[in-house]
PDB file of C-alpha atoms in Angstrom:
ATOM      1  CA  UNK A   1      61.551 -49.710 -22.540  1.00  0.00           C
ATOM      2  CA  UNK A   2      64.771 -48.067 -21.404  1.00  0.00           C
ATOM      3  CA  UNK A   3      66.772 -46.176 -23.963  1.00  0.00           C
ATOM      4  CA  UNK A   4      70.532 -46.055 -24.242  1.00  0.00           C
ATOM      5  CA  UNK A   5      71.968 -45.543 -20.777  1.00  0.00           C
ATOM      6  CA  UNK A   6      75.270 -43.832 -20.219  1.00  0.00           C
ATOM      7  CA  UNK A   7      77.024 -43.268 -16.944  1.00  0.00           C
ATOM      8  CA  UNK A   8      78.284 -41.267 -15.364  1.00  0.00           C
ATOM      9  CA  UNK A   9      76.654 -38.102 -16.751  1.00  0.00           C
ATOM     10  CA  UNK A  10      79.558 -36.009 -15.577  1.00  0.00           C
ATOM     11  CA  UNK A  11      83.097 -37.138 -14.835  1.00  0.00           C
ATOM     12  CA  UNK A  12      85.964 -35.043 -13.555  1.00  0.00           C
ATOM     13  CA  UNK A  13      89.488 -36.395 -13.742  1.00  0.00           C
ATOM     14  CA  UNK A  14      92.895 -34.913 -13.043  1.00  0.00           C
ATOM     15  CA  UNK A  15      95.542 -35.098 -15.722  1.00  0.00           C
ATOM     16  CA  UNK A  16      97.147 -38.532 -15.757  1.00  0.00           C
ATOM     17  CA  UNK A  17      94.169 -40.388 -14.288  1.00  0.00           C
ATOM     18  CA  UNK A  18      92.027 -42.923 -16.094  1.00  0.00           C
ATOM     19  CA  UNK A  19      88.470 -42.320 -17.269  1.00  0.00           C
ATOM     20  CA  UNK A  20      85.988 -45.158 -17.783  1.00  0.00           C
ATOM     21  CA  UNK A  21      82.727 -44.372 -19.538  1.00  0.00           C
ATOM     22  CA  UNK A  22      79.903 -46.906 -19.647  1.00  0.00           C
ATOM     23  CA  UNK A  23      77.136 -47.470 -22.125  1.00  0.00           C
ATOM     24  CA  UNK A  24      74.249 -49.930 -22.000  1.00  0.00           C
ATOM     25  CA  UNK A  25      72.500 -50.176 -25.385  1.00  0.00           C
ATOM     26  CA  UNK A  26      68.772 -50.340 -25.883  1.00  0.00           C
ATOM     27  CA  UNK A  27      67.203 -53.729 -25.316  1.00  0.00           C
ATOM     28  CA  UNK A  28      67.610 -55.878 -28.411  1.00  0.00           C
ATOM     29  CA  UNK A  29      70.444 -53.760 -29.816  1.00  0.00           C
ATOM     30  CA  UNK A  30      73.774 -55.455 -30.325  1.00  0.00           C
ATOM     31  CA  UNK A  31      75.644 -52.665 -32.141  1.00  0.00           C
ATOM     32  CA  UNK A  32      77.258 -49.851 -30.169  1.00  0.00           C
ATOM     33  CA  UNK A  33      78.928 -46.691 -31.445  1.00  0.00           C
ATOM     34  CA  UNK A  34      80.949 -44.085 -29.576  1.00  0.00           C
ATOM     35  CA  UNK A  35      81.078 -40.466 -30.698  1.00  0.00           C
ATOM     36  CA  UNK A  36      82.952 -37.513 -29.254  1.00  0.00           C
ATOM     37  CA  UNK A  37      81.936 -33.872 -29.299  1.00  0.00           C
ATOM     38  CA  UNK A  38      84.823 -31.523 -28.610  1.00  0.00           C
ATOM     39  CA  UNK A  39      83.947 -27.958 -27.526  1.00  0.00           C
ATOM     40  CA  UNK A  40      82.537 -25.935 -30.439  1.00  0.00           C
ATOM     41  CA  UNK A  41      82.706 -28.959 -32.755  1.00  0.00           C
ATOM     42  CA  UNK A  42      80.288 -31.537 -34.112  1.00  0.00           C
ATOM     43  CA  UNK A  43      79.944 -35.236 -33.369  1.00  0.00           C
ATOM     44  CA  UNK A  44      82.978 -37.242 -34.471  1.00  0.00           C
ATOM     45  CA  UNK A  45      82.887 -41.014 -34.863  1.00  0.00           C
ATOM     46  CA  UNK A  46      85.289 -42.943 -32.674  1.00  0.00           C
ATOM     47  CA  UNK A  47      84.490 -46.663 -32.707  1.00  0.00           C
ATOM     48  CA  UNK A  48      81.834 -49.194 -33.684  1.00  0.00           C
ATOM     49  CA  UNK A  49      81.491 -52.451 -31.757  1.00  0.00           C
ATOM     50  CA  UNK A  50      79.390 -55.557 -31.691  1.00  0.00           C
ATOM     51  CA  UNK A  51      79.407 -57.999 -28.798  1.00  0.00           C
ATOM     52  CA  UNK A  52      83.025 -59.065 -28.197  1.00  0.00           C
ATOM     53  CA  UNK A  53      84.164 -57.509 -31.499  1.00  0.00           C
ATOM     54  CA  UNK A  54      85.552 -54.166 -32.583  1.00  0.00           C
ATOM     55  CA  UNK A  55      84.210 -53.627 -36.102  1.00  0.00           C
ATOM     56  CA  UNK A  56      85.577 -50.177 -36.938  1.00  0.00           C
ATOM     57  CA  UNK A  57      87.944 -48.143 -34.779  1.00  0.00           C
ATOM     58  CA  UNK A  58      89.072 -45.757 -37.487  1.00  0.00           C
ATOM     59  CA  UNK A  59      88.100 -42.730 -35.392  1.00  0.00           C
ATOM     60  CA  UNK A  60      89.904 -43.745 -32.219  1.00  0.00           C
ATOM     61  CA  UNK A  61      93.103 -41.934 -31.240  1.00  0.00           C
ATOM     62  CA  UNK A  62      95.997 -44.372 -31.570  1.00  0.00           C
ATOM     63  CA  UNK A  63      97.142 -44.076 -27.995  1.00  0.00           C
ATOM     64  CA  UNK A  64      95.465 -44.065 -24.569  1.00  0.00           C
ATOM     65  CA  UNK A  65      91.954 -44.830 -25.894  1.00  0.00           C
ATOM     66  CA  UNK A  66      90.365 -48.266 -25.956  1.00  0.00           C
ATOM     67  CA  UNK A  67      86.853 -49.648 -26.160  1.00  0.00           C
ATOM     68  CA  UNK A  68      85.207 -52.954 -25.453  1.00  0.00           C
ATOM     69  CA  UNK A  69      81.752 -54.491 -25.560  1.00  0.00           C
ATOM     70  CA  UNK A  70      81.892 -57.745 -23.603  1.00  0.00           C
ATOM     71  CA  UNK A  71      79.471 -60.624 -23.904  1.00  0.00           C
ATOM     72  CA  UNK A  72      77.893 -59.560 -20.615  1.00  0.00           C
ATOM     73  CA  UNK A  73      77.636 -56.009 -19.358  1.00  0.00           C
ATOM     74  CA  UNK A  74      77.912 -52.553 -20.841  1.00  0.00           C
ATOM     75  CA  UNK A  75      80.281 -51.207 -23.443  1.00  0.00           C
ATOM     76  CA  UNK A  76      83.232 -49.371 -21.895  1.00  0.00           C
ATOM     77  CA  UNK A  77      85.234 -46.521 -23.379  1.00  0.00           C
ATOM     78  CA  UNK A  78      88.500 -46.223 -21.495  1.00  0.00           C
ATOM     79  CA  UNK A  79      90.863 -43.284 -21.632  1.00  0.00           C
ATOM     80  CA  UNK A  80      94.200 -43.760 -19.900  1.00  0.00           C
ATOM     81  CA  UNK A  81      96.403 -40.915 -18.654  1.00  0.00           C
ATOM     82  CA  UNK A  82      93.861 -38.260 -19.536  1.00  0.00           C
ATOM     83  CA  UNK A  83      94.999 -34.857 -20.788  1.00  0.00           C
ATOM     84  CA  UNK A  84      93.128 -31.541 -20.938  1.00  0.00           C
ATOM     85  CA  UNK A  85      92.412 -32.082 -24.640  1.00  0.00           C
ATOM     86  CA  UNK A  86      90.302 -35.132 -23.764  1.00  0.00           C
ATOM     87  CA  UNK A  87      87.697 -32.857 -22.160  1.00  0.00           C
ATOM     88  CA  UNK A  88      84.610 -33.384 -24.269  1.00  0.00           C
ATOM     89  CA  UNK A  89      81.150 -34.896 -24.340  1.00  0.00           C
ATOM     90  CA  UNK A  90      81.218 -38.588 -25.212  1.00  0.00           C
ATOM     91  CA  UNK A  91      78.043 -40.026 -26.707  1.00  0.00           C
ATOM     92  CA  UNK A  92      77.133 -43.638 -27.118  1.00  0.00           C
ATOM     93  CA  UNK A  93      74.556 -44.847 -29.631  1.00  0.00           C
ATOM     94  CA  UNK A  94      73.108 -48.245 -30.417  1.00  0.00           C
ATOM     95  CA  UNK A  95      71.271 -49.905 -33.269  1.00  0.00           C
ATOM     96  CA  UNK A  96      69.669 -53.291 -33.887  1.00  0.00           C
ATOM     97  CA  UNK A  97      71.484 -56.041 -35.795  1.00  0.00           C
ATOM     98  CA  UNK A  98      69.719 -55.131 -39.034  1.00  0.00           C
ATOM     99  CA  UNK A  99      70.222 -53.180 -42.254  1.00  0.00           C
ATOM    100  CA  UNK A 100      72.572 -50.241 -42.213  1.00  0.00           C
ATOM    101  CA  UNK A 101      69.638 -47.851 -42.684  1.00  0.00           C
ATOM    102  CA  UNK A 102      68.505 -48.286 -39.087  1.00  0.00           C
ATOM    103  CA  UNK A 103      68.691 -44.982 -37.176  1.00  0.00           C
ATOM    104  CA  UNK A 104      71.002 -44.651 -34.213  1.00  0.00           C
ATOM    105  CA  UNK A 105      69.563 -44.273 -30.722  1.00  0.00           C
ATOM    106  CA  UNK A 106      71.721 -42.023 -28.592  1.00  0.00           C
ATOM    107  CA  UNK A 107      72.355 -41.821 -24.884  1.00  0.00           C
ATOM    108  CA  UNK A 108      72.523 -38.521 -23.012  1.00  0.00           C
ATOM    109  CA  UNK A 109      76.295 -38.489 -23.045  1.00  0.00           C
ATOM    110  CA  UNK A 110      79.093 -38.333 -20.496  1.00  0.00           C
ATOM    111  CA  UNK A 111      80.729 -34.959 -20.051  1.00  0.00           C
ATOM    112  CA  UNK A 112      84.371 -35.473 -19.193  1.00  0.00           C
ATOM    113  CA  UNK A 113      86.312 -32.603 -17.662  1.00  0.00           C
ATOM    114  CA  UNK A 114      90.041 -32.972 -17.178  1.00  0.00           C
ATOM    115  CA  UNK A 115      91.536 -30.569 -14.652  1.00  0.00           C
TER     116      UNK A 115
ATOM    117  CA  UNK B   1      88.063 -37.468 -45.068  1.00  0.00           C
ATOM    118  CA  UNK B   2      84.362 -37.147 -45.881  1.00  0.00           C
ATOM    119  CA  UNK B   3      82.943 -33.645 -45.960  1.00  0.00           C
ATOM    120  CA  UNK B   4      79.328 -33.334 -44.848  1.00  0.00           C
ATOM    121  CA  UNK B   5      78.309 -29.692 -44.852  1.00  0.00           C
ATOM    122  CA  UNK B   6      75.221 -28.046 -43.473  1.00  0.00           C
ATOM    123  CA  UNK B   7      73.914 -24.579 -44.083  1.00  0.00           C
ATOM    124  CA  UNK B   8      73.070 -22.221 -42.662  1.00  0.00           C
ATOM    125  CA  UNK B   9      75.009 -22.641 -39.437  1.00  0.00           C
ATOM    126  CA  UNK B  10      72.213 -20.947 -37.496  1.00  0.00           C
ATOM    127  CA  UNK B  11      68.810 -19.547 -38.188  1.00  0.00           C
ATOM    128  CA  UNK B  12      66.391 -17.328 -36.287  1.00  0.00           C
ATOM    129  CA  UNK B  13      62.765 -17.354 -37.426  1.00  0.00           C
ATOM    130  CA  UNK B  14      59.444 -16.166 -36.075  1.00  0.00           C
ATOM    131  CA  UNK B  15      56.745 -18.545 -34.926  1.00  0.00           C
ATOM    132  CA  UNK B  16      54.663 -19.567 -37.918  1.00  0.00           C
ATOM    133  CA  UNK B  17      57.448 -19.104 -40.473  1.00  0.00           C
ATOM    134  CA  UNK B  18      58.395 -22.003 -42.701  1.00  0.00           C
ATOM    135  CA  UNK B  19      62.066 -22.724 -43.093  1.00  0.00           C
ATOM    136  CA  UNK B  20      64.511 -25.086 -44.713  1.00  0.00           C
ATOM    137  CA  UNK B  21      68.126 -26.161 -44.332  1.00  0.00           C
ATOM    138  CA  UNK B  22      70.606 -27.898 -46.582  1.00  0.00           C
ATOM    139  CA  UNK B  23      72.907 -30.857 -46.131  1.00  0.00           C
ATOM    140  CA  UNK B  24      75.474 -31.579 -48.842  1.00  0.00           C
ATOM    141  CA  UNK B  25      77.648 -34.672 -49.096  1.00  0.00           C
ATOM    142  CA  UNK B  26      79.926 -36.433 -51.586  1.00  0.00           C
ATOM    143  CA  UNK B  27      77.526 -38.349 -53.842  1.00  0.00           C
ATOM    144  CA  UNK B  28      80.086 -41.015 -54.704  1.00  0.00           C
ATOM    145  CA  UNK B  29      80.129 -42.239 -51.087  1.00  0.00           C
ATOM    146  CA  UNK B  30      76.400 -42.419 -50.538  1.00  0.00           C
ATOM    147  CA  UNK B  31      74.612 -45.326 -48.873  1.00  0.00           C
ATOM    148  CA  UNK B  32      72.101 -43.585 -46.613  1.00  0.00           C
ATOM    149  CA  UNK B  33      71.479 -40.144 -45.153  1.00  0.00           C
ATOM    150  CA  UNK B  34      70.239 -39.588 -41.624  1.00  0.00           C
ATOM    151  CA  UNK B  35      68.595 -36.516 -40.090  1.00  0.00           C
ATOM    152  CA  UNK B  36      68.582 -35.982 -36.314  1.00  0.00           C
ATOM    153  CA  UNK B  37      67.088 -33.364 -34.054  1.00  0.00           C
ATOM    154  CA  UNK B  38      69.150 -32.377 -31.015  1.00  0.00           C
ATOM    155  CA  UNK B  39      67.615 -30.295 -28.260  1.00  0.00           C
ATOM    156  CA  UNK B  40      69.846 -28.679 -25.657  1.00  0.00           C
ATOM    157  CA  UNK B  41      70.627 -30.970 -22.716  1.00  0.00           C
ATOM    158  CA  UNK B  42      69.067 -33.956 -24.480  1.00  0.00           C
ATOM    159  CA  UNK B  43      70.360 -36.641 -26.828  1.00  0.00           C
ATOM    160  CA  UNK B  44      70.087 -36.552 -30.638  1.00  0.00           C
ATOM    161  CA  UNK B  45      66.796 -38.019 -31.803  1.00  0.00           C
ATOM    162  CA  UNK B  46      66.362 -39.649 -35.200  1.00  0.00           C
ATOM    163  CA  UNK B  47      64.018 -37.930 -37.655  1.00  0.00           C
ATOM    164  CA  UNK B  48      64.598 -39.726 -40.957  1.00  0.00           C
ATOM    165  CA  UNK B  49      66.820 -42.261 -42.655  1.00  0.00           C
ATOM    166  CA  UNK B  50      66.793 -41.813 -46.415  1.00  0.00           C
ATOM    167  CA  UNK B  51      68.251 -44.207 -48.942  1.00  0.00           C
ATOM    168  CA  UNK B  52      66.716 -43.645 -52.377  1.00  0.00           C
ATOM    169  CA  UNK B  53      67.295 -40.818 -54.831  1.00  0.00           C
ATOM    170  CA  UNK B  54      64.172 -38.676 -54.941  1.00  0.00           C
ATOM    171  CA  UNK B  55      63.050 -39.964 -51.552  1.00  0.00           C
ATOM    172  CA  UNK B  56      60.692 -37.727 -49.592  1.00  0.00           C
ATOM    173  CA  UNK B  57      59.924 -38.356 -45.932  1.00  0.00           C
ATOM    174  CA  UNK B  58      57.481 -36.561 -43.662  1.00  0.00           C
ATOM    175  CA  UNK B  59      56.900 -36.476 -39.909  1.00  0.00           C
ATOM    176  CA  UNK B  60      54.240 -33.983 -38.859  1.00  0.00           C
ATOM    177  CA  UNK B  61      55.373 -30.530 -39.970  1.00  0.00           C
ATOM    178  CA  UNK B  62      58.881 -31.700 -40.807  1.00  0.00           C
ATOM    179  CA  UNK B  63      59.791 -33.186 -44.176  1.00  0.00           C
ATOM    180  CA  UNK B  64      62.977 -34.029 -46.041  1.00  0.00           C
ATOM    181  CA  UNK B  65      64.005 -34.646 -49.629  1.00  0.00           C
ATOM    182  CA  UNK B  66      67.055 -36.376 -51.037  1.00  0.00           C
ATOM    183  CA  UNK B  67      69.082 -35.998 -54.230  1.00  0.00           C
ATOM    184  CA  UNK B  68      71.847 -38.592 -54.279  1.00  0.00           C
ATOM    185  CA  UNK B  69      73.074 -37.729 -57.784  1.00  0.00           C
ATOM    186  CA  UNK B  70      74.018 -34.192 -56.844  1.00  0.00           C
ATOM    187  CA  UNK B  71      74.686 -34.953 -53.183  1.00  0.00           C
ATOM    188  CA  UNK B  72      72.228 -32.905 -51.166  1.00  0.00           C
ATOM    189  CA  UNK B  73      69.235 -33.191 -48.874  1.00  0.00           C
ATOM    190  CA  UNK B  74      66.802 -30.511 -47.718  1.00  0.00           C
ATOM    191  CA  UNK B  75      64.959 -30.462 -44.406  1.00  0.00           C
ATOM    192  CA  UNK B  76      61.775 -28.377 -44.295  1.00  0.00           C
ATOM    193  CA  UNK B  77      59.804 -27.215 -41.290  1.00  0.00           C
ATOM    194  CA  UNK B  78      56.351 -25.840 -42.013  1.00  0.00           C
ATOM    195  CA  UNK B  79      54.862 -23.318 -39.589  1.00  0.00           C
ATOM    196  CA  UNK B  80      57.760 -23.324 -37.098  1.00  0.00           C
ATOM    197  CA  UNK B  81      56.879 -23.478 -33.406  1.00  0.00           C
ATOM    198  CA  UNK B  82      59.084 -22.564 -30.413  1.00  0.00           C
ATOM    199  CA  UNK B  83      59.360 -26.265 -29.573  1.00  0.00           C
ATOM    200  CA  UNK B  84      61.100 -26.800 -32.943  1.00  0.00           C
ATOM    201  CA  UNK B  85      64.097 -24.883 -31.565  1.00  0.00           C
ATOM    202  CA  UNK B  86      66.985 -27.326 -31.705  1.00  0.00           C
ATOM    203  CA  UNK B  87      70.072 -28.221 -33.686  1.00  0.00           C
ATOM    204  CA  UNK B  88      69.317 -30.289 -36.772  1.00  0.00           C
ATOM    205  CA  UNK B  89      72.062 -32.687 -37.795  1.00  0.00           C
ATOM    206  CA  UNK B  90      72.500 -34.647 -40.960  1.00  0.00           C
ATOM    207  CA  UNK B  91      74.833 -37.637 -41.179  1.00  0.00           C
ATOM    208  CA  UNK B  92      76.160 -39.673 -44.097  1.00  0.00           C
ATOM    209  CA  UNK B  93      76.353 -43.459 -44.003  1.00  0.00           C
ATOM    210  CA  UNK B  94      78.739 -44.866 -46.623  1.00  0.00           C
ATOM    211  CA  UNK B  95      77.701 -48.421 -45.784  1.00  0.00           C
ATOM    212  CA  UNK B  96      80.190 -48.846 -42.948  1.00  0.00           C
ATOM    213  CA  UNK B  97      77.624 -47.784 -40.310  1.00  0.00           C
ATOM    214  CA  UNK B  98      80.099 -45.235 -38.953  1.00  0.00           C
ATOM    215  CA  UNK B  99      78.102 -42.068 -39.586  1.00  0.00           C
ATOM    216  CA  UNK B 100      79.853 -38.840 -40.572  1.00  0.00           C
ATOM    217  CA  UNK B 101      77.930 -35.925 -39.096  1.00  0.00           C
ATOM    218  CA  UNK B 102      77.656 -32.378 -40.338  1.00  0.00           C
ATOM    219  CA  UNK B 103      78.112 -29.524 -37.871  1.00  0.00           C
ATOM    220  CA  UNK B 104      74.388 -28.907 -37.712  1.00  0.00           C
ATOM    221  CA  UNK B 105      71.976 -26.042 -38.244  1.00  0.00           C
ATOM    222  CA  UNK B 106      70.933 -24.343 -35.014  1.00  0.00           C
ATOM    223  CA  UNK B 107      67.307 -23.200 -35.270  1.00  0.00           C
ATOM    224  CA  UNK B 108      65.798 -20.683 -32.889  1.00  0.00           C
ATOM    225  CA  UNK B 109      62.063 -20.012 -33.205  1.00  0.00           C
ATOM    226  CA  UNK B 110      60.882 -16.807 -31.558  1.00  0.00           C
ATOM    227  CA  UNK B 111      57.333 -16.801 -30.164  1.00  0.00           C
TER     228      UNK B 111
END
């Protein structure tokens, strides 16, 4: 019973490159959430997706960041033209298609370093 | 911007001590409150999801209470053990499913 799988665990990108972070939710979960943890800060909500739909992207930066959760395959968080300030740990979580009081199940995160 | 605050920021206790932390949130935005335990180099793990005023939840030596009218929740650990060392996060759900997390209370239990 695999949990939430994120890859890669660590990602190094030079300024201006693209970063693609992947998240496979737990089996049976159709809701995916992306959170970011900047150095010395807490978890900040970025985006909430269901299959083929973005439900809430109120926490996403307006430029360079995008997310998708296609019908088949993992959810992808894409950061174009990365800058040093994008260096952070990015966590994905999933939950079942049920009441909003279901807990989130988190992956181990992707640590992005921009050089 | 929702303000979810946790105190203290960090705590050092001796093995066997009982301890508690506080999470405060705006009561007008309440739908559910989550508690998570986050060990270093691991992922946050759900402890409780609380929805009702006066709710009390328990899991082993860890318990939590909720007061939605005044906007706070307490997490208690009875007889702390070194393996309880972790960061404890609370998070507010306003019904949108996009949780707003506090900054956490970092607990260190000395053997």
